[in-house]
Short mmCIF file of C-alpha atoms and ligand atoms in Angstrom, two decimals:
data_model
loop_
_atom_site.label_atom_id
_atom_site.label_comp_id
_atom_site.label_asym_id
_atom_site.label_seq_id
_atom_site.Cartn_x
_atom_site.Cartn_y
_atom_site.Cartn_z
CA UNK A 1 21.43 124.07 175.88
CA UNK A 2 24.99 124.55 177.81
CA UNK A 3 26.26 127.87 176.88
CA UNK A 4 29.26 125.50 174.85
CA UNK A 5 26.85 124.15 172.88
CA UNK A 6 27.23 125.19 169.11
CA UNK A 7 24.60 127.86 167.93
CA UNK A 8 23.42 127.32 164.95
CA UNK A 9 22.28 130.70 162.38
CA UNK A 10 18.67 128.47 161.39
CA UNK A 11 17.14 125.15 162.22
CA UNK A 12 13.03 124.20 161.22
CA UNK A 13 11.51 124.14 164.90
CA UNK A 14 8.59 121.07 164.81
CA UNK A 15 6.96 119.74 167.70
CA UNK A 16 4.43 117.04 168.90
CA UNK A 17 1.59 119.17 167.46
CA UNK A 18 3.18 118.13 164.15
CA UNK A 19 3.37 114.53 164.75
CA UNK A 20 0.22 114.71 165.82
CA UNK A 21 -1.68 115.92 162.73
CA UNK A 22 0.86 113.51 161.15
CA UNK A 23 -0.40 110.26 163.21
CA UNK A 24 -3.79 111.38 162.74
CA UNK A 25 -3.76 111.42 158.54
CA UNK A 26 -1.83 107.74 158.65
CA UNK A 27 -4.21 106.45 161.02
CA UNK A 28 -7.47 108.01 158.53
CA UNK A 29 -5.86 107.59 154.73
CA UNK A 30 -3.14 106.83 152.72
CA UNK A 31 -3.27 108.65 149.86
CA UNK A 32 -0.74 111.49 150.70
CA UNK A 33 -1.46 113.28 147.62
CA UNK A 34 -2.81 116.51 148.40
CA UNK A 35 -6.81 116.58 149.36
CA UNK A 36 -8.85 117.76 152.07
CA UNK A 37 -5.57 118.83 154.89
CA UNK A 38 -4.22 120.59 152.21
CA UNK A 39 -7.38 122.21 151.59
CA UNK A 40 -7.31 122.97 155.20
CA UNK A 41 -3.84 124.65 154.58
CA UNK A 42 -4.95 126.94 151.88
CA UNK A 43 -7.43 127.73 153.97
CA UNK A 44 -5.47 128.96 156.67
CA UNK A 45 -2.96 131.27 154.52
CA UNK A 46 -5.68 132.63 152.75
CA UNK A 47 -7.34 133.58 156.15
CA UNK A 48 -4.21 134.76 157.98
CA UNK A 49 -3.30 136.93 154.50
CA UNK A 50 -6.71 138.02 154.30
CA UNK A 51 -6.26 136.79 150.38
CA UNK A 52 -9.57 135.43 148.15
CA UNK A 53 -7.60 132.61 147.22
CA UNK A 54 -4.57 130.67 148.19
CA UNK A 55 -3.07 127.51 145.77
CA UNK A 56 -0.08 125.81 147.74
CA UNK A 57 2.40 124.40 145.57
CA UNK A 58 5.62 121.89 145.79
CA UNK A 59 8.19 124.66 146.54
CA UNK A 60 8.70 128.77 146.84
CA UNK A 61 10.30 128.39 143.53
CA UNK A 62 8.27 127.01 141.31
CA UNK A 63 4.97 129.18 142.46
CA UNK A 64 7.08 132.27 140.80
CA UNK A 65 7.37 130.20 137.87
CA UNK A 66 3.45 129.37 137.99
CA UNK A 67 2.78 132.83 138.75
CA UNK A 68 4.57 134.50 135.80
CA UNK A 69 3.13 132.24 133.20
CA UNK A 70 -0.45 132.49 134.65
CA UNK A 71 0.40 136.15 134.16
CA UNK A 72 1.49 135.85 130.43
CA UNK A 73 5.42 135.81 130.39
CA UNK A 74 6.44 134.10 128.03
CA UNK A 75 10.17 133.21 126.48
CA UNK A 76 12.23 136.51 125.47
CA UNK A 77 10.12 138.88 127.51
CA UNK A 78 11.83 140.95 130.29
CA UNK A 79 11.20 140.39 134.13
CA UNK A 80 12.75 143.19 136.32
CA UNK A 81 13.94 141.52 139.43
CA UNK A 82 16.30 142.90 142.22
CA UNK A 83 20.11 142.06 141.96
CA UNK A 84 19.94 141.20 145.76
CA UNK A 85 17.63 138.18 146.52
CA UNK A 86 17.99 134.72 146.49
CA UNK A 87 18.80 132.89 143.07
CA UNK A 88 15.16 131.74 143.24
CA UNK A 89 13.88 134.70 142.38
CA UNK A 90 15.60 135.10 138.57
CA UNK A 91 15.86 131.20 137.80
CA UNK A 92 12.32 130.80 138.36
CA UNK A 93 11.38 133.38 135.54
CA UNK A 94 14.85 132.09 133.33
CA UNK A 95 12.91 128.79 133.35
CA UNK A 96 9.96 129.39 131.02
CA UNK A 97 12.96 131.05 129.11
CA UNK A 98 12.12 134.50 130.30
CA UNK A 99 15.26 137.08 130.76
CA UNK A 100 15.71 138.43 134.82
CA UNK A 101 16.83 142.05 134.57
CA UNK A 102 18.48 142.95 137.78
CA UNK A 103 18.25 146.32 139.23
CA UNK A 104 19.73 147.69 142.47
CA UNK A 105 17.94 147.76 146.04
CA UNK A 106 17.51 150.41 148.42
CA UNK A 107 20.20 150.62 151.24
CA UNK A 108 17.55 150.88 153.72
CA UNK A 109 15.72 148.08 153.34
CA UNK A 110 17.02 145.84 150.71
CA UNK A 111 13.75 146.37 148.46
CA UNK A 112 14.36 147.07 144.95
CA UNK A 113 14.83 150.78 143.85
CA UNK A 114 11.73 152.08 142.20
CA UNK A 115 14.04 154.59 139.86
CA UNK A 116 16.05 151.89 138.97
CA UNK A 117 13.45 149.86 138.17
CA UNK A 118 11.55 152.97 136.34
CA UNK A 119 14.48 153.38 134.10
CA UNK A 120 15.07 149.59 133.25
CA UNK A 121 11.41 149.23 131.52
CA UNK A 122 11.33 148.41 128.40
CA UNK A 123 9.09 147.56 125.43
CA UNK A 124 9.80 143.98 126.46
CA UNK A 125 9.01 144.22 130.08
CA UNK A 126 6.09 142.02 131.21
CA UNK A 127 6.63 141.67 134.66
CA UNK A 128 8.35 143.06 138.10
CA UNK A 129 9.24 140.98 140.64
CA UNK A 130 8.63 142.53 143.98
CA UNK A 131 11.13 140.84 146.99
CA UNK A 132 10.31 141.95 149.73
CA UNK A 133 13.61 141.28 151.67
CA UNK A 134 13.14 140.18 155.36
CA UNK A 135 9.78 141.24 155.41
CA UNK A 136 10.73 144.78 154.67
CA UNK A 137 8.67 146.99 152.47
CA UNK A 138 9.97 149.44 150.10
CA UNK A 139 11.01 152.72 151.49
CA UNK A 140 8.94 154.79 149.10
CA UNK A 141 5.80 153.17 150.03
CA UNK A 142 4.35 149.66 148.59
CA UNK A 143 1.91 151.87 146.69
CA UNK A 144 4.38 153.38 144.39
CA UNK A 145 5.33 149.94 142.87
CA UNK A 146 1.68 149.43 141.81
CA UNK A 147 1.07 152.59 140.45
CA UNK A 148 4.52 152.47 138.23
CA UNK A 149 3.38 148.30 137.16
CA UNK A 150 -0.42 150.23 136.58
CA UNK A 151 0.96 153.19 134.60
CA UNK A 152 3.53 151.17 132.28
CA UNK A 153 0.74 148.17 132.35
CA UNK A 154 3.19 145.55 133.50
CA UNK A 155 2.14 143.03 135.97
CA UNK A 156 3.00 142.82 139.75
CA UNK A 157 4.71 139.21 141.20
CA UNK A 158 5.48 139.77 144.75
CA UNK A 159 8.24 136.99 145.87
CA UNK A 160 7.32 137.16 149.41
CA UNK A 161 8.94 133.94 150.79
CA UNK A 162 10.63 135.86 153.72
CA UNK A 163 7.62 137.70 154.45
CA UNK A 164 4.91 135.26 155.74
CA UNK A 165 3.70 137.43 159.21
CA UNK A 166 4.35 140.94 157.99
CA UNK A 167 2.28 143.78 156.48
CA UNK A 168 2.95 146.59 154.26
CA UNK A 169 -0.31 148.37 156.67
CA UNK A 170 -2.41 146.65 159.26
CA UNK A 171 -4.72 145.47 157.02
CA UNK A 172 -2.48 144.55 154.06
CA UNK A 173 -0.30 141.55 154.73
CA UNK A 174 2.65 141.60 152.21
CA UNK A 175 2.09 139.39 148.68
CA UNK A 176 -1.17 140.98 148.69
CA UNK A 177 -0.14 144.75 146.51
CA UNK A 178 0.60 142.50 143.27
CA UNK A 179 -1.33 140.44 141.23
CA UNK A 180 0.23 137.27 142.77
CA UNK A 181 2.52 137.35 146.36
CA UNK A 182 4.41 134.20 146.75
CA UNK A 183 5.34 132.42 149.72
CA UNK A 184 7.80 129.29 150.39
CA UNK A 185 7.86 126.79 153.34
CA UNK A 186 11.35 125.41 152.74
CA UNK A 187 13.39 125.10 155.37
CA UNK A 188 15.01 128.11 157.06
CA UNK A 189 11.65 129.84 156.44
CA UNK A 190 9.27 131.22 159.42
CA UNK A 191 7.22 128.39 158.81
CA UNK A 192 8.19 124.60 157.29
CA UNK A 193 6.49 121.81 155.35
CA UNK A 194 10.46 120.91 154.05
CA UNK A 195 9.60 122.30 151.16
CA UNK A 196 6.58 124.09 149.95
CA UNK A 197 5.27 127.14 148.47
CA UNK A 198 2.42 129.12 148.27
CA UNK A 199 0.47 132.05 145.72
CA UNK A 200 -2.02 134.00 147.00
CA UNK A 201 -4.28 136.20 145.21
CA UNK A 202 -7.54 138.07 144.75
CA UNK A 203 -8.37 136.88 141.43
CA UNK A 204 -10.71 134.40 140.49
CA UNK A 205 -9.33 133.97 136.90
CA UNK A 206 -5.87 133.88 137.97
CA UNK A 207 -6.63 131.30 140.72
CA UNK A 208 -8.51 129.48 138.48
CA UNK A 209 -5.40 129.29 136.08
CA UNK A 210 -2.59 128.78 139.14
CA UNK A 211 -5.05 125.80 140.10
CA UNK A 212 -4.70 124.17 136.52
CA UNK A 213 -1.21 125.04 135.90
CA UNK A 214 -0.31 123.01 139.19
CA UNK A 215 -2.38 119.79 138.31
CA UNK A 216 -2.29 118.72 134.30
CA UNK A 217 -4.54 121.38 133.01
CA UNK A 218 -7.24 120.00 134.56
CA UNK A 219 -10.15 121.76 137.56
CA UNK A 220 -10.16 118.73 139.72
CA UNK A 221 -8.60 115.83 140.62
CA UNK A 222 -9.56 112.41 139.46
CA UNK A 223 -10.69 113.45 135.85
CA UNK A 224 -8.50 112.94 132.47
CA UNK A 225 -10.51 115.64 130.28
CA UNK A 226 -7.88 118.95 129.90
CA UNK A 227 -8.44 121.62 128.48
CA UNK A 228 -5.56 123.89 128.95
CA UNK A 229 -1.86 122.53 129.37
CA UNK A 230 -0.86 122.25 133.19
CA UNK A 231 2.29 120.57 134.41
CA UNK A 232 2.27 118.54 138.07
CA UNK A 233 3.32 120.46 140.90
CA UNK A 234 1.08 119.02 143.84
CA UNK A 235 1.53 119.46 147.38
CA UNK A 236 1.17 116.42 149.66
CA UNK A 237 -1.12 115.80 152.78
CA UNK A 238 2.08 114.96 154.61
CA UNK A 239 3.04 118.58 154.27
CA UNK A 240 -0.04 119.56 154.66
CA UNK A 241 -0.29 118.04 158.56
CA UNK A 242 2.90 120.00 159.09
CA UNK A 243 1.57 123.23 157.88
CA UNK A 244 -1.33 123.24 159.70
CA UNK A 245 0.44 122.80 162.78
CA UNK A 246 2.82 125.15 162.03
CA UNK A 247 -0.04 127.92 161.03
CA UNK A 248 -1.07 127.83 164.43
CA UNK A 249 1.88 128.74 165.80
CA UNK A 250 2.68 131.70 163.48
CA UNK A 251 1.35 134.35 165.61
CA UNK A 252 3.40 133.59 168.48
CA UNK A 253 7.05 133.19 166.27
CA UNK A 254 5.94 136.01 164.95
CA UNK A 255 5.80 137.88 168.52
CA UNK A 256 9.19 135.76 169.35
CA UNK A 257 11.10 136.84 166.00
CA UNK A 258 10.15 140.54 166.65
CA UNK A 259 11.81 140.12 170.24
CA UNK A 260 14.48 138.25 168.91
CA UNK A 261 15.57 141.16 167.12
CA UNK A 262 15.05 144.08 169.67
CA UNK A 263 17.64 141.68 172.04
CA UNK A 264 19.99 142.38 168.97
CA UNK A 265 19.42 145.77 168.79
CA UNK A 266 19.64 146.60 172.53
CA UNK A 267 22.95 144.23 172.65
CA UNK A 268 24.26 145.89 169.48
CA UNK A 269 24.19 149.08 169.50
CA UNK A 270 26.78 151.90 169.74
CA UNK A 271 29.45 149.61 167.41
CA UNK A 272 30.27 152.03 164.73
CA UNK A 273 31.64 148.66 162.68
CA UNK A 274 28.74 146.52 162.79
CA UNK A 275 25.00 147.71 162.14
CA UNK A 276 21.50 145.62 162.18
CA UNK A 277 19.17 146.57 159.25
CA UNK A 278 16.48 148.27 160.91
CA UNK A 279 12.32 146.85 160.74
CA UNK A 280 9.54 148.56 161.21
CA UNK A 281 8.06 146.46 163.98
CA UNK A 282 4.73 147.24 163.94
CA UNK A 283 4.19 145.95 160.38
CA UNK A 284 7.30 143.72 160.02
CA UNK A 285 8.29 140.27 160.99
CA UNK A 286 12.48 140.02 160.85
CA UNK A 287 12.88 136.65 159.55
CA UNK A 288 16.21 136.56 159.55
CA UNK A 289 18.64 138.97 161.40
CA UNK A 290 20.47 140.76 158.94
CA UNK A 291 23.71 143.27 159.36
CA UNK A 292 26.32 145.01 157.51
CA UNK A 293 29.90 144.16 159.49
CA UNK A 294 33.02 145.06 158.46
CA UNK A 295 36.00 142.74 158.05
CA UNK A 296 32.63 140.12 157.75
CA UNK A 297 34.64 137.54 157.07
CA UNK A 298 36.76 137.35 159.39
CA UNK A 299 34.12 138.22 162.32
CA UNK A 300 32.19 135.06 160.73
CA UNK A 301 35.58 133.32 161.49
CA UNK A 302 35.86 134.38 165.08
CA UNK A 303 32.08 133.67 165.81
CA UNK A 304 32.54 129.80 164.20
CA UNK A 305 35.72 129.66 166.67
CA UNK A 306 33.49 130.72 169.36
CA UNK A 307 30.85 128.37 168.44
CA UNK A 308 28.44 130.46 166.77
CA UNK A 309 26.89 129.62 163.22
CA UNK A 310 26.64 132.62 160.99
CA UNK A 311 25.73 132.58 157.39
CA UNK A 312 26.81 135.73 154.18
CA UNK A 313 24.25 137.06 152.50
CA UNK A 314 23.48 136.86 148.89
CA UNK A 315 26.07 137.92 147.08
CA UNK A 316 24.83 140.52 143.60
CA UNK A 317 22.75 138.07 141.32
CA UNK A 318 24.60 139.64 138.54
CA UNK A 319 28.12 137.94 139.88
CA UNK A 320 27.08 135.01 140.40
CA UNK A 321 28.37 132.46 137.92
CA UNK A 322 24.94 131.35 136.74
CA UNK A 323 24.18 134.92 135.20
CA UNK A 324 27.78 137.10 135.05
CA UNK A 325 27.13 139.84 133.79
CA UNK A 326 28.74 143.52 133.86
CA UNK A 327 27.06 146.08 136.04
CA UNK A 328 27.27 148.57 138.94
CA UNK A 329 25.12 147.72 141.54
CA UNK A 330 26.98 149.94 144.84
CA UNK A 331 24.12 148.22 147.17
CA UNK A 332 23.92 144.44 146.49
CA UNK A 333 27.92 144.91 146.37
CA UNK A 334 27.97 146.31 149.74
CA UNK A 335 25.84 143.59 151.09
CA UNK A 336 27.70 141.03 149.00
CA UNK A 337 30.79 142.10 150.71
CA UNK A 338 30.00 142.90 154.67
CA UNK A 339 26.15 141.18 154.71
CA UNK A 340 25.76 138.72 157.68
CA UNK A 341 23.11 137.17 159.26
CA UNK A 342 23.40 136.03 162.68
CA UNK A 343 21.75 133.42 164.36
CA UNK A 344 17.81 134.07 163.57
CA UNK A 345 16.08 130.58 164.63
CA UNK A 346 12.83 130.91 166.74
CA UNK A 347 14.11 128.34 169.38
CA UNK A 348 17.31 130.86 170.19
CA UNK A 349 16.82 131.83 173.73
CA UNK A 350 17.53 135.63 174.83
CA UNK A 351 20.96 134.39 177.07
CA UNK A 352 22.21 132.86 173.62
CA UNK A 353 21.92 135.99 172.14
CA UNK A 354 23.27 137.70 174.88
CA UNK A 355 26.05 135.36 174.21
CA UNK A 356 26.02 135.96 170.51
CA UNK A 357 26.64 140.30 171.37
CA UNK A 358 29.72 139.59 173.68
CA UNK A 359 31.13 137.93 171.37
CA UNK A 360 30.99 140.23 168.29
CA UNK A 361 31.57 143.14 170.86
CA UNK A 362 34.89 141.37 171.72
CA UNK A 363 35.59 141.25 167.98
CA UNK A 364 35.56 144.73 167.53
CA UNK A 365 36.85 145.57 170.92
CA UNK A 366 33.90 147.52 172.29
C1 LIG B 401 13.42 130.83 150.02
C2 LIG B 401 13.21 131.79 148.89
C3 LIG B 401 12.79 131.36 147.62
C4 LIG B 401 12.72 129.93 147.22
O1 LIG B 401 11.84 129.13 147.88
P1 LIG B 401 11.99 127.54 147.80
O2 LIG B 401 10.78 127.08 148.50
O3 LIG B 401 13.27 127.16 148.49
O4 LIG B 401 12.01 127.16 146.36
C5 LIG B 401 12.51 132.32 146.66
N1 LIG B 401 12.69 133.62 146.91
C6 LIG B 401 13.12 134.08 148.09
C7 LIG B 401 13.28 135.54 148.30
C8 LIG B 401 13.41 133.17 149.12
O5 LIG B 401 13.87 133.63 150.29
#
């Protein structure tokens, strides 16, 4: 890449490995529904997760929806879900006709607020829905979350679709506190099947029910005797080539992301107007690089003009059109307001992000 060449913020990374598994499967079958690679992708999440089980679904939106009615919400009861996150994260609960009740993250880390959360329980509540933002944990330790779901017996959905290659502790890859963590593979995520999600859990029951809720009701394939109602929300072998290729090269984006964002942070620092969210980097995989910058906007504007893709963050859930509703939520404001994230694809090489720091430091004149 010329150092003119336009930057983009995120674009999926694939490679020959991927056609590979791809020529492979059309060469050997030509079913494409979902069989023995996908198997082979389960597999592989399950292992790198250390989860019992792992059920891969069509998207990271629908696996919420599969997890919180495998979990017994049902229409009118109350999900608590954070007011910053993306849109997935409510609408996939305000399907099955569920209510989202957003509460306020932590400043630090974007996680939801555990006193918040505490105080927005009600008789109704069936379910929190954990988001682990960037791969970040909650500042107050994962463990609190599960003991205030244990104590008010509410169940534990962890949307983890940003999360895929961190840990809340070395041995505890994120998704796995709750009853069900959720991953997706869409797009912009760490890894890619175009679109794709997955649940992971430790329960044979529950996997047992994710299974049937994903394929008509029914255990196995090829049968037409149901006895529970399931819907059809398959994965395909297509995908499934993609994933496995991509699997294997997890561990090394998830050295390269980790990199990515120490360049940041050494190019970064000392601007009193701009500041990177921090990450635990022992534990936690920055998926995408996220800041607070003042006059954001018009920063975005200068980076575009220097050819330099830059997206907002999520602006508060509880603004958004689709739910407005009155509330004070100071942090999701603040990010709503000055949240960017800068470029954050794995193929960005260290003199584009060198690149990327000049520029904002000429922005703000340091
Ligand atoms: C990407 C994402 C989703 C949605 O996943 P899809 O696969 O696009 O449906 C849900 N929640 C969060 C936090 C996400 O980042």
């Amino acid at each position: 890449m010329s150092a003119e060449e336009f930057i983009p913020q995120m674009r999926p990374l694939f490679g020959e490995e991927e056609k590979a598994e791809l020529a492979d499967y059309l060469t050997e079958d030509g079913f494409f529904t979902e069989f023995k690679r996908t198997e082979l992708f389960e597999q592989q999440i399950a292992h790198y997760t250390g989860a019992r089980h792992c059920i891969v679904v069509n998207n990271g939106t629908v696996s919420l929806t599969l997890a919180a009615i495998a979990l017994g919400v049902g229409p009118g009861d109350e999900v608590i879900v954070p007011n910053y996150t993306m849109i997935a994260s409510p609408n996939s609960v305000k399907m099955l006709g569920a209510v989202p009740v957003f509460v306020d993250v932590e400043p630090e880390t974007l996680v939801m607020d555990i006193e918040k959360a505490r105080a927005a329980i009600t008789p109704k509540t069936k379910a929190l829905m954990l988001v682990s933002a960037n791969g970040r944990a909650p500042q107050v330790g994962i463990a609190a979350f599960q003991q205030l779901c244990s104590e008010r017996g509410i169940a534990l959905i962890e949307d983890s679709a940003q999360s895929l290659g961190s840990f809340y502790a070395p041995d505890q890859h994120v998704g796995r506190a709750g009853a069900i963590g959720s991953f997706s593979f869409s797009a912009p995520k760490i890894i890619s099947t175009g679109q794709g999600g997955a649940l992971i859990t430790d329960d044979d029951s529950l996997a047992d029910k994710l299974r049937r809720l994903k394929d008509f009701g029914r255990r196995s394939g090829g049968t037409d005797i149901h006895d529970s109602v399931g819907y059809n929300f398959k994965f395909t072998e297509l995908q499934a080539c993609v994933g496995i290729a991509q699997m294997k090269k997890l561990p090394e984006r998830v050295v390269r992301k980790k990199v990515i964002w120490q360049r940041y942070a050494e190019g970064l620092a000392g601007i009193p107007e701009f500041k990177l969210f921090e990450h635990d980097l022992k534990l936690c995989t920055p998926w995408f690089i996220d800041s607070l910058a003042q006059r954001r906007d018009e920063l975005a504007a200068h980076l575009k003009a220097a050819g330099i893709g830059t997206r907002t963050m999520y602006p508060p859930i509880n603004q958004q059109k689709a739910y407005d509703q009155a509330g004070s939520y100071p942090v999701s404001e603040l990010v709503g307001r000055d949240g960017l994230w800068l470029p954050s694809m794995i193929q960005l090489t260290d003199a584009q992000i060198k690149r990327i720091c000049v520029e904002i430091r000429r922005f703000y004149g340091r």
